[in-house]
Amino acid sequence: GEDVEQSLFLSVREGDSSVINCTYTDSSSTYLYWYKQEPGAGLQLLTYIFSNMDMKQDQRLTVLLNKKDKHLSLRIADTQTGDSAIYFCAETVNDYKLSFGAGTTVTVRA
Amino acid sequence: EAGVAQSPRYKIIEKRQSVAFWCNPISGHATLYWYQQILGQGPKLLIQFQNNGVVDDSQLPKDRFSAERLKGVDSTLKIQPAKLEDSAVYLCASSPSVEETQYFGPGTRLLVL
């Protein structure tokens, strides 16, 4: 199974906030990433957080990191239809390699 | 700045046939990765190159998969012979160095019948 765990599905109403959660395993992970994958496309880097930070905000995106619980979350404010996609959490392991979760499919309903 | 380019975008083959995928990384990126993404899963690393040398190929099924990056720029990934379970999206990524952020191409979707 995946070392990085995410819930599989999230449905959110347009204009509401989305929160995607992730748990990871390697306490020595240097960076933690969020990637977005739209249908038929590759992975688009959304944001990342360095392990010595608790929070990072980038426009509508807020990343929270709880190192004690090895928990990472991504909040999307004012969710739009264009935010419908699969969101992958990834941790860096062993020489900066990426280990991905299975992805959370976010569906934005009108 | 141009992103990571991959071709073909789609490929359908029969089992036991051979297939090759091509990747052109972002200009100047020394590190290149090939990932396999099976439907419903996250990407899994197959092989990592630093310039034209292999850094990690521990997850590459070497009996049927091979990859090269001869001049330290473009890379090809080959499967010979293909099996049904090889059906997946093959993603190429590059980064300026191994410690830096990886940028992904659009992927090649392979269907093995």
Short mmCIF file of N, CA and C in Angstrom, two decimals, chain A residues 2 8 31 33 35 37-45 48 88 95-103, chain B residues 9-10 35 37 40-45 48 55-56 91 98-107 109:
data_model
loop_
_atom_site.label_atom_id
_atom_site.label_comp_id
_atom_site.label_asym_id
_atom_site.label_seq_id
_atom_site.Cartn_x
_atom_site.Cartn_y
_atom_site.Cartn_z
N GLU A 2 0.21 2.39 -0.12
CA GLU A 2 0.92 3.65 -0.19
C GLU A 2 1.44 4.02 1.19
N LEU A 8 -9.78 9.45 -0.62
CA LEU A 8 -9.87 9.27 -2.07
C LEU A 8 -10.74 10.31 -2.77
N TYR A 31 11.02 18.29 2.16
CA TYR A 31 9.95 19.05 1.54
C TYR A 31 8.72 18.17 1.41
N TYR A 33 5.02 18.20 -0.84
CA TYR A 33 4.49 18.83 -2.05
C TYR A 33 3.01 18.53 -2.23
N TYR A 35 0.66 18.36 -5.70
CA TYR A 35 0.55 18.42 -7.14
C TYR A 35 -0.92 18.26 -7.53
N GLN A 37 -3.50 17.15 -10.81
CA GLN A 37 -3.56 16.45 -12.09
C GLN A 37 -4.96 16.57 -12.65
N GLU A 38 -5.09 17.26 -13.77
CA GLU A 38 -6.36 17.37 -14.47
C GLU A 38 -6.48 16.19 -15.43
N PRO A 39 -7.70 15.87 -15.86
CA PRO A 39 -7.89 14.70 -16.74
C PRO A 39 -7.00 14.74 -17.97
N GLY A 40 -6.28 13.68 -18.20
CA GLY A 40 -5.44 13.57 -19.40
C GLY A 40 -4.17 14.37 -19.36
N ALA A 41 -3.86 14.94 -18.23
CA ALA A 41 -2.68 15.81 -18.14
C ALA A 41 -1.66 15.24 -17.16
N GLY A 42 -0.48 15.82 -17.19
CA GLY A 42 0.56 15.44 -16.24
C GLY A 42 0.32 16.12 -14.90
N LEU A 43 1.31 16.04 -14.02
CA LEU A 43 1.18 16.63 -12.70
C LEU A 43 1.69 18.07 -12.72
N GLN A 44 0.88 18.95 -12.17
CA GLN A 44 1.23 20.36 -12.09
C GLN A 44 1.58 20.69 -10.64
N LEU A 45 2.77 21.23 -10.41
CA LEU A 45 3.15 21.60 -9.06
C LEU A 45 2.27 22.75 -8.58
N TYR A 48 4.56 23.84 -2.27
CA TYR A 48 5.33 22.94 -1.43
C TYR A 48 5.64 23.67 -0.13
N PHE A 88 -2.44 15.32 -5.46
CA PHE A 88 -1.49 14.36 -4.90
C PHE A 88 -0.61 15.04 -3.87
N ASP A 95 17.30 10.70 -0.29
CA ASP A 95 17.96 11.45 -1.35
C ASP A 95 16.96 12.21 -2.22
N TYR A 96 15.96 12.80 -1.57
CA TYR A 96 15.04 13.71 -2.24
C TYR A 96 14.11 13.03 -3.24
N LYS A 97 14.00 11.71 -3.22
CA LYS A 97 13.02 11.07 -4.11
C LYS A 97 11.62 11.37 -3.61
N LEU A 98 10.66 11.40 -4.53
CA LEU A 98 9.27 11.68 -4.18
C LEU A 98 8.48 10.40 -3.99
N SER A 99 7.73 10.35 -2.89
CA SER A 99 6.79 9.26 -2.65
C SER A 99 5.40 9.86 -2.62
N PHE A 100 4.54 9.40 -3.51
CA PHE A 100 3.22 9.99 -3.69
C PHE A 100 2.13 9.20 -2.98
N GLY A 101 1.08 9.92 -2.58
CA GLY A 101 -0.14 9.26 -2.18
C GLY A 101 -0.94 8.85 -3.41
N ALA A 102 -2.08 8.22 -3.18
CA ALA A 102 -2.91 7.72 -4.28
C ALA A 102 -3.75 8.81 -4.91
N GLY A 103 -3.79 9.98 -4.28
CA GLY A 103 -4.53 11.10 -4.85
C GLY A 103 -5.93 11.25 -4.29
N ARG B 9 1.67 10.80 -27.05
CA ARG B 9 0.76 11.03 -25.94
C ARG B 9 -0.06 9.79 -25.63
N TYR B 10 -0.33 9.00 -26.64
CA TYR B 10 -1.12 7.78 -26.47
C TYR B 10 -0.50 6.65 -27.30
N TYR B 35 8.40 7.92 -14.28
CA TYR B 35 7.45 7.37 -13.33
C TYR B 35 6.41 6.54 -14.07
N GLN B 37 2.42 5.51 -13.60
CA GLN B 37 1.21 5.80 -12.84
C GLN B 37 0.08 4.89 -13.31
N GLY B 40 -5.69 5.04 -10.76
CA GLY B 40 -6.13 5.04 -9.38
C GLY B 40 -5.01 5.11 -8.36
N GLN B 41 -3.77 5.20 -8.84
CA GLN B 41 -2.62 5.25 -7.93
C GLN B 41 -1.79 6.50 -8.19
N GLY B 42 -0.91 6.79 -7.25
CA GLY B 42 0.04 7.86 -7.46
C GLY B 42 1.21 7.37 -8.30
N PRO B 43 1.99 8.29 -8.84
CA PRO B 43 3.15 7.90 -9.65
C PRO B 43 4.18 7.15 -8.80
N LYS B 44 4.83 6.16 -9.43
CA LYS B 44 5.90 5.43 -8.76
C LYS B 44 7.16 5.55 -9.60
N LEU B 45 8.25 5.87 -8.95
CA LEU B 45 9.51 6.09 -9.66
C LEU B 45 10.03 4.80 -10.27
N GLN B 48 15.87 7.12 -12.25
CA GLN B 48 16.32 8.49 -12.10
C GLN B 48 17.71 8.64 -12.72
N VAL B 55 21.06 7.10 -11.48
CA VAL B 55 21.21 7.28 -10.03
C VAL B 55 20.48 6.17 -9.29
N ASP B 56 19.27 5.86 -9.78
CA ASP B 56 18.45 4.86 -9.09
C ASP B 56 17.57 4.16 -10.11
N LEU B 91 5.10 8.91 -16.93
CA LEU B 91 5.38 10.33 -16.74
C LEU B 91 6.88 10.56 -16.68
N VAL B 98 19.07 17.23 -8.09
CA VAL B 98 18.30 16.21 -7.38
C VAL B 98 17.55 16.80 -6.18
N GLU B 99 18.05 17.91 -5.61
CA GLU B 99 17.39 18.46 -4.42
C GLU B 99 16.23 19.38 -4.76
N GLU B 100 16.08 19.73 -6.01
CA GLU B 100 15.11 20.75 -6.38
C GLU B 100 13.81 20.18 -6.90
N THR B 101 12.82 21.04 -7.03
CA THR B 101 11.47 20.65 -7.39
C THR B 101 11.43 19.96 -8.75
N GLN B 102 10.61 18.91 -8.83
CA GLN B 102 10.44 18.19 -10.09
C GLN B 102 9.26 18.76 -10.87
N TYR B 103 9.45 18.88 -12.17
CA TYR B 103 8.41 19.36 -13.07
C TYR B 103 8.06 18.24 -14.04
N PHE B 104 6.76 18.01 -14.20
CA PHE B 104 6.29 16.84 -14.93
C PHE B 104 5.83 17.19 -16.34
N GLY B 105 6.02 16.24 -17.24
CA GLY B 105 5.46 16.32 -18.57
C GLY B 105 4.02 15.82 -18.58
N PRO B 106 3.35 15.86 -19.74
CA PRO B 106 1.94 15.46 -19.83
C PRO B 106 1.72 13.96 -19.76
N GLY B 107 2.78 13.18 -19.94
CA GLY B 107 2.65 11.73 -19.84
C GLY B 107 2.31 11.06 -21.16
N ARG B 109 0.10 7.76 -22.33
CA ARG B 109 -0.87 6.76 -21.86
C ARG B 109 -0.70 5.50 -22.70
#
